[in-house]
């Protein structure tokens, strides 16, 4: 197996394109948008986020398993920073007045988590 760093470098163009694949309020959101109220919409979106989070964690673990110690440290730091960025970015969408902000924050988390899960899944492929 090639080292993960070479794999990631080789996949950089693919990962860059993949990172933009999930759009907020796109097709993956629409079933949730049909719910009768804000609470139901947010709960639906959060359930989808949990599924993506499980995918993300599985891919992360696979990468960590196959990485050398230096790569593990780098991946750990990157993942921590990504999590903080996602949280801060989605807090922006959740700030302000109106219940739509709750939906926007939840959808931001869903879309970003789905993107990161796909990115790590691609990087974890042999």
CSV table of C-alpha atoms in Angstrom, one decimal:
chain,number,residue,atom,x,y,z
A,1,UNK,CA,0.0,0.0,0.0
A,2,UNK,CA,1.2,3.5,-0.8
A,3,UNK,CA,1.7,5.9,2.1
A,4,UNK,CA,-1.3,7.9,2.9
A,5,UNK,CA,0.5,11.2,2.2
A,6,UNK,CA,1.3,10.1,-1.4
A,7,UNK,CA,-2.3,8.9,-1.8
A,8,UNK,CA,-3.7,12.2,-0.6
A,9,UNK,CA,-1.4,14.2,-2.8
A,10,UNK,CA,-2.4,12.1,-5.8
A,11,UNK,CA,-6.1,12.6,-5.0
A,12,UNK,CA,-5.8,16.3,-4.3
A,13,UNK,CA,-7.7,17.3,-7.5
A,14,UNK,CA,-10.4,14.7,-6.8
A,15,UNK,CA,-10.7,15.8,-3.2
A,16,UNK,CA,-11.0,19.4,-4.1
A,17,UNK,CA,-13.8,18.6,-6.5
A,18,UNK,CA,-15.4,16.3,-4.1
A,19,UNK,CA,-15.4,18.9,-1.3
A,20,UNK,CA,-17.8,21.0,-3.2
A,21,UNK,CA,-20.2,18.2,-4.0
A,22,UNK,CA,-22.7,18.6,-1.2
A,23,UNK,CA,-24.7,21.8,-1.4
A,24,UNK,CA,-26.7,23.3,1.4
A,25,UNK,CA,-30.4,22.9,0.8
A,26,UNK,CA,-29.7,20.6,-2.1
A,27,UNK,CA,-31.2,17.2,-2.9
A,28,UNK,CA,-30.0,15.6,0.4
A,29,UNK,CA,-31.9,18.3,2.3
A,30,UNK,CA,-35.2,18.2,0.5
A,31,UNK,CA,-36.9,15.4,2.3
A,32,UNK,CA,-36.3,17.3,5.6
A,33,UNK,CA,-37.6,20.5,4.1
A,34,UNK,CA,-41.0,18.8,3.6
A,35,UNK,CA,-41.4,18.5,7.4
A,36,UNK,CA,-44.3,20.4,9.0
A,37,UNK,CA,-42.3,22.7,11.3
A,38,UNK,CA,-38.8,24.0,12.2
A,39,UNK,CA,-38.3,21.5,15.0
A,40,UNK,CA,-39.1,18.6,12.7
A,41,UNK,CA,-36.9,20.0,10.0
A,42,UNK,CA,-33.9,20.4,12.4
A,43,UNK,CA,-34.4,17.0,13.8
A,44,UNK,CA,-34.4,15.4,10.3
A,45,UNK,CA,-31.3,17.3,9.3
A,46,UNK,CA,-29.5,16.4,12.5
A,47,UNK,CA,-30.4,12.7,11.9
A,48,UNK,CA,-28.7,12.9,8.5
A,49,UNK,CA,-25.7,14.6,10.1
A,50,UNK,CA,-25.3,11.7,12.5
A,51,UNK,CA,-25.2,9.2,9.6
A,52,UNK,CA,-22.5,11.3,7.9
A,53,UNK,CA,-20.6,11.6,11.2
A,54,UNK,CA,-20.5,7.9,11.5
A,55,UNK,CA,-19.1,7.6,7.9
A,56,UNK,CA,-16.6,10.3,8.7
A,57,UNK,CA,-15.4,8.6,11.9
A,58,UNK,CA,-15.1,5.2,10.1
A,59,UNK,CA,-13.0,6.8,7.3
A,60,UNK,CA,-10.9,8.7,9.8
A,61,UNK,CA,-10.2,5.5,11.8
A,62,UNK,CA,-9.2,3.7,8.6
A,63,UNK,CA,-6.8,6.5,7.7
A,64,UNK,CA,-5.3,6.6,11.1
A,65,UNK,CA,-4.8,2.8,11.0
A,66,UNK,CA,-2.8,3.0,7.8
A,67,UNK,CA,-0.9,6.2,8.5
A,68,UNK,CA,2.7,6.4,9.8
A,69,UNK,CA,3.1,8.2,13.2
A,70,UNK,CA,3.9,11.6,11.6
A,71,UNK,CA,0.8,11.3,9.4
A,72,UNK,CA,-1.3,10.3,12.3
A,73,UNK,CA,-0.3,13.5,14.2
A,74,UNK,CA,-1.0,15.6,11.1
A,75,UNK,CA,-4.3,14.0,10.5
A,76,UNK,CA,-5.3,14.3,14.1
A,77,UNK,CA,-4.5,18.0,14.1
A,78,UNK,CA,-6.3,18.6,10.8
A,79,UNK,CA,-9.4,16.8,12.0
A,80,UNK,CA,-9.5,18.8,15.2
A,81,UNK,CA,-9.1,22.1,13.3
A,82,UNK,CA,-11.7,21.0,10.7
A,83,UNK,CA,-14.2,20.3,13.6
A,84,UNK,CA,-13.6,23.7,15.1
A,85,UNK,CA,-14.0,25.4,11.7
A,86,UNK,CA,-17.2,23.5,11.0
A,87,UNK,CA,-18.6,24.5,14.4
A,88,UNK,CA,-17.6,28.2,14.0
A,89,UNK,CA,-18.8,28.3,10.4
A,90,UNK,CA,-22.2,26.8,11.2
A,91,UNK,CA,-22.5,29.1,14.3
A,92,UNK,CA,-22.4,31.9,11.8
A,93,UNK,CA,-25.4,30.5,10.0
A,94,UNK,CA,-27.2,30.0,13.3
A,95,UNK,CA,-26.7,33.5,14.5
A,96,UNK,CA,-29.3,36.2,14.1
A,97,UNK,CA,-33.0,36.3,14.5
A,98,UNK,CA,-35.7,33.9,13.2
A,99,UNK,CA,-36.2,30.2,13.4
A,100,UNK,CA,-34.8,29.7,9.9
A,101,UNK,CA,-31.4,30.3,11.5
A,102,UNK,CA,-31.8,26.9,13.4
A,103,UNK,CA,-32.4,25.2,10.1
A,104,UNK,CA,-29.5,27.0,8.4
A,105,UNK,CA,-27.1,26.0,11.2
A,106,UNK,CA,-28.2,22.4,11.1
A,107,UNK,CA,-28.0,22.2,7.3
A,108,UNK,CA,-24.5,23.7,7.4
A,109,UNK,CA,-23.4,21.0,9.8
A,110,UNK,CA,-25.0,18.3,7.6
A,111,UNK,CA,-23.4,19.5,4.4
A,112,UNK,CA,-20.0,20.1,5.8
A,113,UNK,CA,-20.0,16.7,7.6
A,114,UNK,CA,-21.1,14.9,4.4
A,115,UNK,CA,-18.3,16.7,2.5
A,116,UNK,CA,-15.6,15.8,5.0
A,117,UNK,CA,-16.9,12.2,5.2
A,118,UNK,CA,-16.6,11.8,1.4
A,119,UNK,CA,-13.1,13.4,1.5
A,120,UNK,CA,-11.8,11.0,4.1
A,121,UNK,CA,-13.5,8.0,2.5
A,122,UNK,CA,-11.7,8.8,-0.8
A,123,UNK,CA,-8.4,9.3,1.0
A,124,UNK,CA,-8.8,6.0,2.9
A,125,UNK,CA,-9.3,3.9,-0.3
A,126,UNK,CA,-6.3,1.6,-1.0
